[in-house]
């Protein structure tokens, strides 16, 4: 069965650089969520999109932006990267007709040096 | 994780039962989930329970919900070394495009 695909799996960037993370949800899922998980932390909600419109916003820094495209894939853009942005970034998708939990991707590990 | 609380660590012997506990604060939470995260991996949905249920059993997993006390537990019977992971309790409200709020996670260590 198709899962949530995230790319890249690993990314190393220098401070003040820009990073773009991509997420391809499960086909027919209409909602995409982005989470950030720091070392030893629980996943923190960043932002979500429903039918390509931003539906909810969490603790996402102003340096970050995200969008969902017509093919439902989503991109998280992070600019002026800081050391503290080093984390695992998860994308998840769901079908709002059910609430049987999200399906998470394997994550992108971002390391800022 | 401030709305969902879990103990940080649990150690059990292989073959014993594990019980991971969680408390949540929002009584309007309608859906409660347990996710498993193995090292370096994504979050895997293990099971979920609706707030109008008291118990749900799925093979070795039993979820108990005490809505009055806002307490959720996950029991793993016959715990195996492959069950070693971090287990996240999570809550969500009803409705569409809802976000899920996670607890800090309980690290389960299974001793052979």
PDB file of C-alpha atoms in Angstrom:
ATOM      1  CA  UNK A   1       0.000   0.000   0.000  1.00  0.00           C
ATOM      2  CA  UNK A   2       1.178   3.503  -0.743  1.00  0.00           C
ATOM      3  CA  UNK A   3       2.506   5.441   2.206  1.00  0.00           C
ATOM      4  CA  UNK A   4       3.414   9.037   2.870  1.00  0.00           C
ATOM      5  CA  UNK A   5       6.621   9.822   1.040  1.00  0.00           C
ATOM      6  CA  UNK A   6       9.022  12.449   2.303  1.00  0.00           C
ATOM      7  CA  UNK A   7      12.156  13.706   0.663  1.00  0.00           C
ATOM      8  CA  UNK A   8      14.955  14.028   1.259  1.00  0.00           C
ATOM      9  CA  UNK A   9      15.516  11.563   4.105  1.00  0.00           C
ATOM     10  CA  UNK A  10      18.515  13.485   5.361  1.00  0.00           C
ATOM     11  CA  UNK A  11      19.580  17.051   4.790  1.00  0.00           C
ATOM     12  CA  UNK A  12      22.578  18.970   6.048  1.00  0.00           C
ATOM     13  CA  UNK A  13      22.558  22.736   5.755  1.00  0.00           C
ATOM     14  CA  UNK A  14      24.638  25.554   7.102  1.00  0.00           C
ATOM     15  CA  UNK A  15      23.331  28.355   9.269  1.00  0.00           C
ATOM     16  CA  UNK A  16      21.429  31.017   7.376  1.00  0.00           C
ATOM     17  CA  UNK A  17      20.830  28.708   4.419  1.00  0.00           C
ATOM     18  CA  UNK A  18      17.431  27.682   3.077  1.00  0.00           C
ATOM     19  CA  UNK A  19      15.942  24.200   3.047  1.00  0.00           C
ATOM     20  CA  UNK A  20      12.925  22.767   1.260  1.00  0.00           C
ATOM     21  CA  UNK A  21      11.276  19.584   2.469  1.00  0.00           C
ATOM     22  CA  UNK A  22       8.765  17.710   0.347  1.00  0.00           C
ATOM     23  CA  UNK A  23       5.856  15.504   1.268  1.00  0.00           C
ATOM     24  CA  UNK A  24       3.683  13.310  -0.932  1.00  0.00           C
ATOM     25  CA  UNK A  25       0.546  12.210   0.902  1.00  0.00           C
ATOM     26  CA  UNK A  26      -1.321   8.985   0.474  1.00  0.00           C
ATOM     27  CA  UNK A  27      -3.538   9.170  -2.623  1.00  0.00           C
ATOM     28  CA  UNK A  28      -7.040  10.492  -1.832  1.00  0.00           C
ATOM     29  CA  UNK A  29      -5.938  11.911   1.511  1.00  0.00           C
ATOM     30  CA  UNK A  30      -7.090  15.502   1.608  1.00  0.00           C
ATOM     31  CA  UNK A  31      -5.150  16.839   4.594  1.00  0.00           C
ATOM     32  CA  UNK A  32      -1.431  17.211   5.154  1.00  0.00           C
ATOM     33  CA  UNK A  33       0.246  18.016   8.463  1.00  0.00           C
ATOM     34  CA  UNK A  34       3.790  18.999   9.287  1.00  0.00           C
ATOM     35  CA  UNK A  35       5.412  18.204  12.615  1.00  0.00           C
ATOM     36  CA  UNK A  36       8.824  18.992  14.051  1.00  0.00           C
ATOM     37  CA  UNK A  37      10.430  16.591  16.515  1.00  0.00           C
ATOM     38  CA  UNK A  38      13.535  17.753  18.318  1.00  0.00           C
ATOM     39  CA  UNK A  39      15.912  15.253  19.986  1.00  0.00           C
ATOM     40  CA  UNK A  40      14.097  13.503  22.806  1.00  0.00           C
ATOM     41  CA  UNK A  41      10.979  15.602  22.251  1.00  0.00           C
ATOM     42  CA  UNK A  42       7.428  14.860  21.265  1.00  0.00           C
ATOM     43  CA  UNK A  43       6.319  15.902  17.803  1.00  0.00           C
ATOM     44  CA  UNK A  44       5.234  19.524  17.700  1.00  0.00           C
ATOM     45  CA  UNK A  45       2.575  20.580  15.248  1.00  0.00           C
ATOM     46  CA  UNK A  46       3.705  23.181  12.728  1.00  0.00           C
ATOM     47  CA  UNK A  47       1.014  23.619  10.106  1.00  0.00           C
ATOM     48  CA  UNK A  48      -1.672  21.770   8.199  1.00  0.00           C
ATOM     49  CA  UNK A  49      -3.441  22.036   4.859  1.00  0.00           C
ATOM     50  CA  UNK A  50      -6.874  20.847   3.879  1.00  0.00           C
ATOM     51  CA  UNK A  51      -7.686  20.759   0.201  1.00  0.00           C
ATOM     52  CA  UNK A  52      -4.679  22.979  -0.537  1.00  0.00           C
ATOM     53  CA  UNK A  53      -5.722  25.676   1.918  1.00  0.00           C
ATOM     54  CA  UNK A  54      -3.978  26.263   5.231  1.00  0.00           C
ATOM     55  CA  UNK A  55      -6.273  24.817   7.853  1.00  0.00           C
ATOM     56  CA  UNK A  56      -4.378  25.207  11.106  1.00  0.00           C
ATOM     57  CA  UNK A  57      -1.157  26.718  12.327  1.00  0.00           C
ATOM     58  CA  UNK A  58       0.921  25.729  15.293  1.00  0.00           C
ATOM     59  CA  UNK A  59       4.316  26.790  16.556  1.00  0.00           C
ATOM     60  CA  UNK A  60       5.784  27.482  13.143  1.00  0.00           C
ATOM     61  CA  UNK A  61       8.454  30.202  13.042  1.00  0.00           C
ATOM     62  CA  UNK A  62       7.938  33.113  10.672  1.00  0.00           C
ATOM     63  CA  UNK A  63      11.076  31.945   8.845  1.00  0.00           C
ATOM     64  CA  UNK A  64       9.163  28.849   7.785  1.00  0.00           C
ATOM     65  CA  UNK A  65       6.455  28.690   5.183  1.00  0.00           C
ATOM     66  CA  UNK A  66       4.557  25.864   3.606  1.00  0.00           C
ATOM     67  CA  UNK A  67       2.080  25.214   0.865  1.00  0.00           C
ATOM     68  CA  UNK A  68       0.114  22.424  -0.682  1.00  0.00           C
ATOM     69  CA  UNK A  69       0.055  22.113  -4.444  1.00  0.00           C
ATOM     70  CA  UNK A  70      -2.635  21.072  -6.901  1.00  0.00           C
ATOM     71  CA  UNK A  71      -1.373  17.485  -6.852  1.00  0.00           C
ATOM     72  CA  UNK A  72      -1.707  17.550  -3.028  1.00  0.00           C
ATOM     73  CA  UNK A  73       1.983  17.306  -2.348  1.00  0.00           C
ATOM     74  CA  UNK A  74       3.268  19.791   0.184  1.00  0.00           C
ATOM     75  CA  UNK A  75       6.532  21.623   0.694  1.00  0.00           C
ATOM     76  CA  UNK A  76       7.947  23.113   3.865  1.00  0.00           C
ATOM     77  CA  UNK A  77      10.354  25.958   3.188  1.00  0.00           C
ATOM     78  CA  UNK A  78      12.742  27.001   5.908  1.00  0.00           C
ATOM     79  CA  UNK A  79      14.889  30.089   5.530  1.00  0.00           C
ATOM     80  CA  UNK A  80      17.646  31.651   7.622  1.00  0.00           C
ATOM     81  CA  UNK A  81      18.259  28.301   9.220  1.00  0.00           C
ATOM     82  CA  UNK A  82      19.411  28.229  12.820  1.00  0.00           C
ATOM     83  CA  UNK A  83      21.177  25.497  14.765  1.00  0.00           C
ATOM     84  CA  UNK A  84      17.988  24.975  16.745  1.00  0.00           C
ATOM     85  CA  UNK A  85      16.129  24.007  13.592  1.00  0.00           C
ATOM     86  CA  UNK A  86      17.990  20.697  13.581  1.00  0.00           C
ATOM     87  CA  UNK A  87      15.264  18.129  14.054  1.00  0.00           C
ATOM     88  CA  UNK A  88      13.228  15.402  12.466  1.00  0.00           C
ATOM     89  CA  UNK A  89      10.451  16.836  10.333  1.00  0.00           C
ATOM     90  CA  UNK A  90       7.460  14.626   9.797  1.00  0.00           C
ATOM     91  CA  UNK A  91       4.710  14.951   7.313  1.00  0.00           C
ATOM     92  CA  UNK A  92       1.448  13.118   7.838  1.00  0.00           C
ATOM     93  CA  UNK A  93      -1.708  12.816   5.822  1.00  0.00           C
ATOM     94  CA  UNK A  94      -5.255  11.864   6.581  1.00  0.00           C
ATOM     95  CA  UNK A  95      -8.666  11.656   5.052  1.00  0.00           C
ATOM     96  CA  UNK A  96     -10.972  13.975   6.953  1.00  0.00           C
ATOM     97  CA  UNK A  97     -13.957  11.735   6.429  1.00  0.00           C
ATOM     98  CA  UNK A  98     -12.422   9.526   9.091  1.00  0.00           C
ATOM     99  CA  UNK A  99     -10.444  10.280  12.209  1.00  0.00           C
ATOM    100  CA  UNK A 100      -8.612   7.017  12.388  1.00  0.00           C
ATOM    101  CA  UNK A 101      -5.318   8.733  12.943  1.00  0.00           C
ATOM    102  CA  UNK A 102      -2.765  10.045  10.603  1.00  0.00           C
ATOM    103  CA  UNK A 103      -0.310   8.149   8.495  1.00  0.00           C
ATOM    104  CA  UNK A 104       3.142   9.521   9.005  1.00  0.00           C
ATOM    105  CA  UNK A 105       6.037   9.595   6.608  1.00  0.00           C
ATOM    106  CA  UNK A 106       9.458   8.417   7.695  1.00  0.00           C
ATOM    107  CA  UNK A 107      10.599  11.962   8.227  1.00  0.00           C
ATOM    108  CA  UNK A 108      13.373  14.216   7.013  1.00  0.00           C
ATOM    109  CA  UNK A 109      16.279  14.617   9.380  1.00  0.00           C
ATOM    110  CA  UNK A 110      17.572  18.150   9.062  1.00  0.00           C
ATOM    111  CA  UNK A 111      20.959  18.969  10.527  1.00  0.00           C
ATOM    112  CA  UNK A 112      22.029  22.588  10.613  1.00  0.00           C
ATOM    113  CA  UNK A 113      25.748  23.099  11.094  1.00  0.00           C
TER     114      UNK A 113
ATOM    115  CA  UNK B   1       3.080  17.643  25.172  1.00  0.00           C
ATOM    116  CA  UNK B   2       1.717  19.897  27.917  1.00  0.00           C
ATOM    117  CA  UNK B   3      -1.872  18.807  27.331  1.00  0.00           C
ATOM    118  CA  UNK B   4      -0.985  15.140  27.319  1.00  0.00           C
ATOM    119  CA  UNK B   5       1.207  13.650  30.021  1.00  0.00           C
ATOM    120  CA  UNK B   6       3.080  10.383  30.095  1.00  0.00           C
ATOM    121  CA  UNK B   7       5.796   8.844  32.183  1.00  0.00           C
ATOM    122  CA  UNK B   8       9.120   8.940  30.400  1.00  0.00           C
ATOM    123  CA  UNK B   9      10.424   5.442  30.853  1.00  0.00           C
ATOM    124  CA  UNK B  10       9.248   1.868  31.419  1.00  0.00           C
ATOM    125  CA  UNK B  11      11.324  -1.276  31.660  1.00  0.00           C
ATOM    126  CA  UNK B  12       9.816  -4.770  31.523  1.00  0.00           C
ATOM    127  CA  UNK B  13      11.054  -8.304  31.059  1.00  0.00           C
ATOM    128  CA  UNK B  14      10.336 -10.180  27.863  1.00  0.00           C
ATOM    129  CA  UNK B  15       7.094 -12.119  28.182  1.00  0.00           C
ATOM    130  CA  UNK B  16       5.648  -9.835  30.855  1.00  0.00           C
ATOM    131  CA  UNK B  17       2.857  -7.364  30.251  1.00  0.00           C
ATOM    132  CA  UNK B  18       3.619  -3.688  29.778  1.00  0.00           C
ATOM    133  CA  UNK B  19       1.238  -0.946  30.802  1.00  0.00           C
ATOM    134  CA  UNK B  20       1.874   2.550  29.514  1.00  0.00           C
ATOM    135  CA  UNK B  21      -0.227   5.296  31.040  1.00  0.00           C
ATOM    136  CA  UNK B  22      -1.298   8.677  29.787  1.00  0.00           C
ATOM    137  CA  UNK B  23      -3.420  11.512  31.094  1.00  0.00           C
ATOM    138  CA  UNK B  24      -4.936  14.246  29.008  1.00  0.00           C
ATOM    139  CA  UNK B  25      -6.513  17.515  29.984  1.00  0.00           C
ATOM    140  CA  UNK B  26      -9.088  18.344  27.361  1.00  0.00           C
ATOM    141  CA  UNK B  27     -12.400  16.639  28.018  1.00  0.00           C
ATOM    142  CA  UNK B  28     -13.579  17.533  24.530  1.00  0.00           C
ATOM    143  CA  UNK B  29     -10.995  15.217  23.012  1.00  0.00           C
ATOM    144  CA  UNK B  30     -12.915  12.739  20.984  1.00  0.00           C
ATOM    145  CA  UNK B  31     -10.195  10.558  19.580  1.00  0.00           C
ATOM    146  CA  UNK B  32      -7.280   9.103  21.476  1.00  0.00           C
ATOM    147  CA  UNK B  33      -4.401   7.337  19.806  1.00  0.00           C
ATOM    148  CA  UNK B  34      -1.324   5.351  20.579  1.00  0.00           C
ATOM    149  CA  UNK B  35       1.639   5.713  18.243  1.00  0.00           C
ATOM    150  CA  UNK B  36       4.877   3.747  18.245  1.00  0.00           C
ATOM    151  CA  UNK B  37       8.200   5.191  17.177  1.00  0.00           C
ATOM    152  CA  UNK B  38      11.233   3.011  16.719  1.00  0.00           C
ATOM    153  CA  UNK B  39      14.688   4.646  16.706  1.00  0.00           C
ATOM    154  CA  UNK B  40      15.196   6.894  13.700  1.00  0.00           C
ATOM    155  CA  UNK B  41      11.813   5.956  12.277  1.00  0.00           C
ATOM    156  CA  UNK B  42       8.485   7.630  11.755  1.00  0.00           C
ATOM    157  CA  UNK B  43       5.403   7.366  13.898  1.00  0.00           C
ATOM    158  CA  UNK B  44       3.315   4.255  13.426  1.00  0.00           C
ATOM    159  CA  UNK B  45      -0.326   4.304  14.458  1.00  0.00           C
ATOM    160  CA  UNK B  46      -0.880   1.344  16.757  1.00  0.00           C
ATOM    161  CA  UNK B  47      -4.460   1.776  17.786  1.00  0.00           C
ATOM    162  CA  UNK B  48      -7.091   4.368  18.561  1.00  0.00           C
ATOM    163  CA  UNK B  49     -10.171   4.644  20.702  1.00  0.00           C
ATOM    164  CA  UNK B  50     -13.183   6.906  20.545  1.00  0.00           C
ATOM    165  CA  UNK B  51     -14.094   8.776  23.698  1.00  0.00           C
ATOM    166  CA  UNK B  52     -17.413   6.948  23.961  1.00  0.00           C
ATOM    167  CA  UNK B  53     -15.598   3.633  24.394  1.00  0.00           C
ATOM    168  CA  UNK B  54     -14.095   2.211  27.572  1.00  0.00           C
ATOM    169  CA  UNK B  55     -11.924  -0.469  26.119  1.00  0.00           C
ATOM    170  CA  UNK B  56     -10.572  -1.701  22.845  1.00  0.00           C
ATOM    171  CA  UNK B  57      -8.614  -4.868  22.254  1.00  0.00           C
ATOM    172  CA  UNK B  58      -6.506  -5.616  19.220  1.00  0.00           C
ATOM    173  CA  UNK B  59      -4.429  -8.793  19.433  1.00  0.00           C
ATOM    174  CA  UNK B  60      -1.764  -8.157  22.106  1.00  0.00           C
ATOM    175  CA  UNK B  61      -2.867  -4.565  22.629  1.00  0.00           C
ATOM    176  CA  UNK B  62      -5.561  -3.456  25.052  1.00  0.00           C
ATOM    177  CA  UNK B  63      -6.526   0.185  25.385  1.00  0.00           C
ATOM    178  CA  UNK B  64      -8.443   1.315  28.453  1.00  0.00           C
ATOM    179  CA  UNK B  65     -10.059   4.722  28.686  1.00  0.00           C
ATOM    180  CA  UNK B  66     -11.297   6.300  31.891  1.00  0.00           C
ATOM    181  CA  UNK B  67     -12.997   9.391  30.606  1.00  0.00           C
ATOM    182  CA  UNK B  68     -13.905  10.653  34.048  1.00  0.00           C
ATOM    183  CA  UNK B  69     -10.265  10.728  35.105  1.00  0.00           C
ATOM    184  CA  UNK B  70      -9.027  11.529  31.557  1.00  0.00           C
ATOM    185  CA  UNK B  71      -6.741   8.548  31.788  1.00  0.00           C
ATOM    186  CA  UNK B  72      -5.712   6.342  28.915  1.00  0.00           C
ATOM    187  CA  UNK B  73      -3.583   3.221  29.113  1.00  0.00           C
ATOM    188  CA  UNK B  74      -2.016   0.827  26.659  1.00  0.00           C
ATOM    189  CA  UNK B  75      -1.387  -2.719  27.755  1.00  0.00           C
ATOM    190  CA  UNK B  76       0.918  -4.896  25.690  1.00  0.00           C
ATOM    191  CA  UNK B  77       0.589  -8.570  26.518  1.00  0.00           C
ATOM    192  CA  UNK B  78       3.551 -10.936  26.198  1.00  0.00           C
ATOM    193  CA  UNK B  79       5.951  -8.070  25.529  1.00  0.00           C
ATOM    194  CA  UNK B  80       8.666  -8.874  23.030  1.00  0.00           C
ATOM    195  CA  UNK B  81      12.048  -7.261  22.397  1.00  0.00           C
ATOM    196  CA  UNK B  82      10.616  -5.910  19.149  1.00  0.00           C
ATOM    197  CA  UNK B  83       8.200  -3.859  21.222  1.00  0.00           C
ATOM    198  CA  UNK B  84      11.086  -1.707  22.469  1.00  0.00           C
ATOM    199  CA  UNK B  85      10.293   1.768  21.212  1.00  0.00           C
ATOM    200  CA  UNK B  86       8.845   5.077  22.267  1.00  0.00           C
ATOM    201  CA  UNK B  87       5.081   5.079  22.654  1.00  0.00           C
ATOM    202  CA  UNK B  88       3.204   8.324  22.182  1.00  0.00           C
ATOM    203  CA  UNK B  89      -0.250   8.967  23.492  1.00  0.00           C
ATOM    204  CA  UNK B  90      -2.147  11.504  21.384  1.00  0.00           C
ATOM    205  CA  UNK B  91      -5.494  13.240  21.417  1.00  0.00           C
ATOM    206  CA  UNK B  92      -7.601  14.979  18.813  1.00  0.00           C
ATOM    207  CA  UNK B  93     -10.922  16.737  18.623  1.00  0.00           C
ATOM    208  CA  UNK B  94     -13.750  15.674  16.417  1.00  0.00           C
ATOM    209  CA  UNK B  95     -14.293  17.230  13.055  1.00  0.00           C
ATOM    210  CA  UNK B  96     -12.269  17.575   9.902  1.00  0.00           C
ATOM    211  CA  UNK B  97      -8.653  18.705   9.468  1.00  0.00           C
ATOM    212  CA  UNK B  98      -7.929  18.478  13.161  1.00  0.00           C
ATOM    213  CA  UNK B  99      -4.451  18.449  14.541  1.00  0.00           C
ATOM    214  CA  UNK B 100      -3.284  15.777  16.903  1.00  0.00           C
ATOM    215  CA  UNK B 101      -1.525  16.693  20.126  1.00  0.00           C
ATOM    216  CA  UNK B 102       1.111  14.274  21.321  1.00  0.00           C
ATOM    217  CA  UNK B 103       2.416  13.435  24.746  1.00  0.00           C
ATOM    218  CA  UNK B 104       6.162  13.435  25.347  1.00  0.00           C
ATOM    219  CA  UNK B 105       6.368   9.699  24.791  1.00  0.00           C
ATOM    220  CA  UNK B 106       7.200   6.738  27.013  1.00  0.00           C
ATOM    221  CA  UNK B 107      10.352   4.831  26.192  1.00  0.00           C
ATOM    222  CA  UNK B 108       9.686   1.124  26.632  1.00  0.00           C
ATOM    223  CA  UNK B 109      12.721  -1.046  27.200  1.00  0.00           C
ATOM    224  CA  UNK B 110      12.198  -4.791  26.997  1.00  0.00           C
ATOM    225  CA  UNK B 111      14.834  -6.837  28.786  1.00  0.00           C
ATOM    226  CA  UNK B 112      15.469 -10.293  27.274  1.00  0.00           C
TER     227      UNK B 112
END
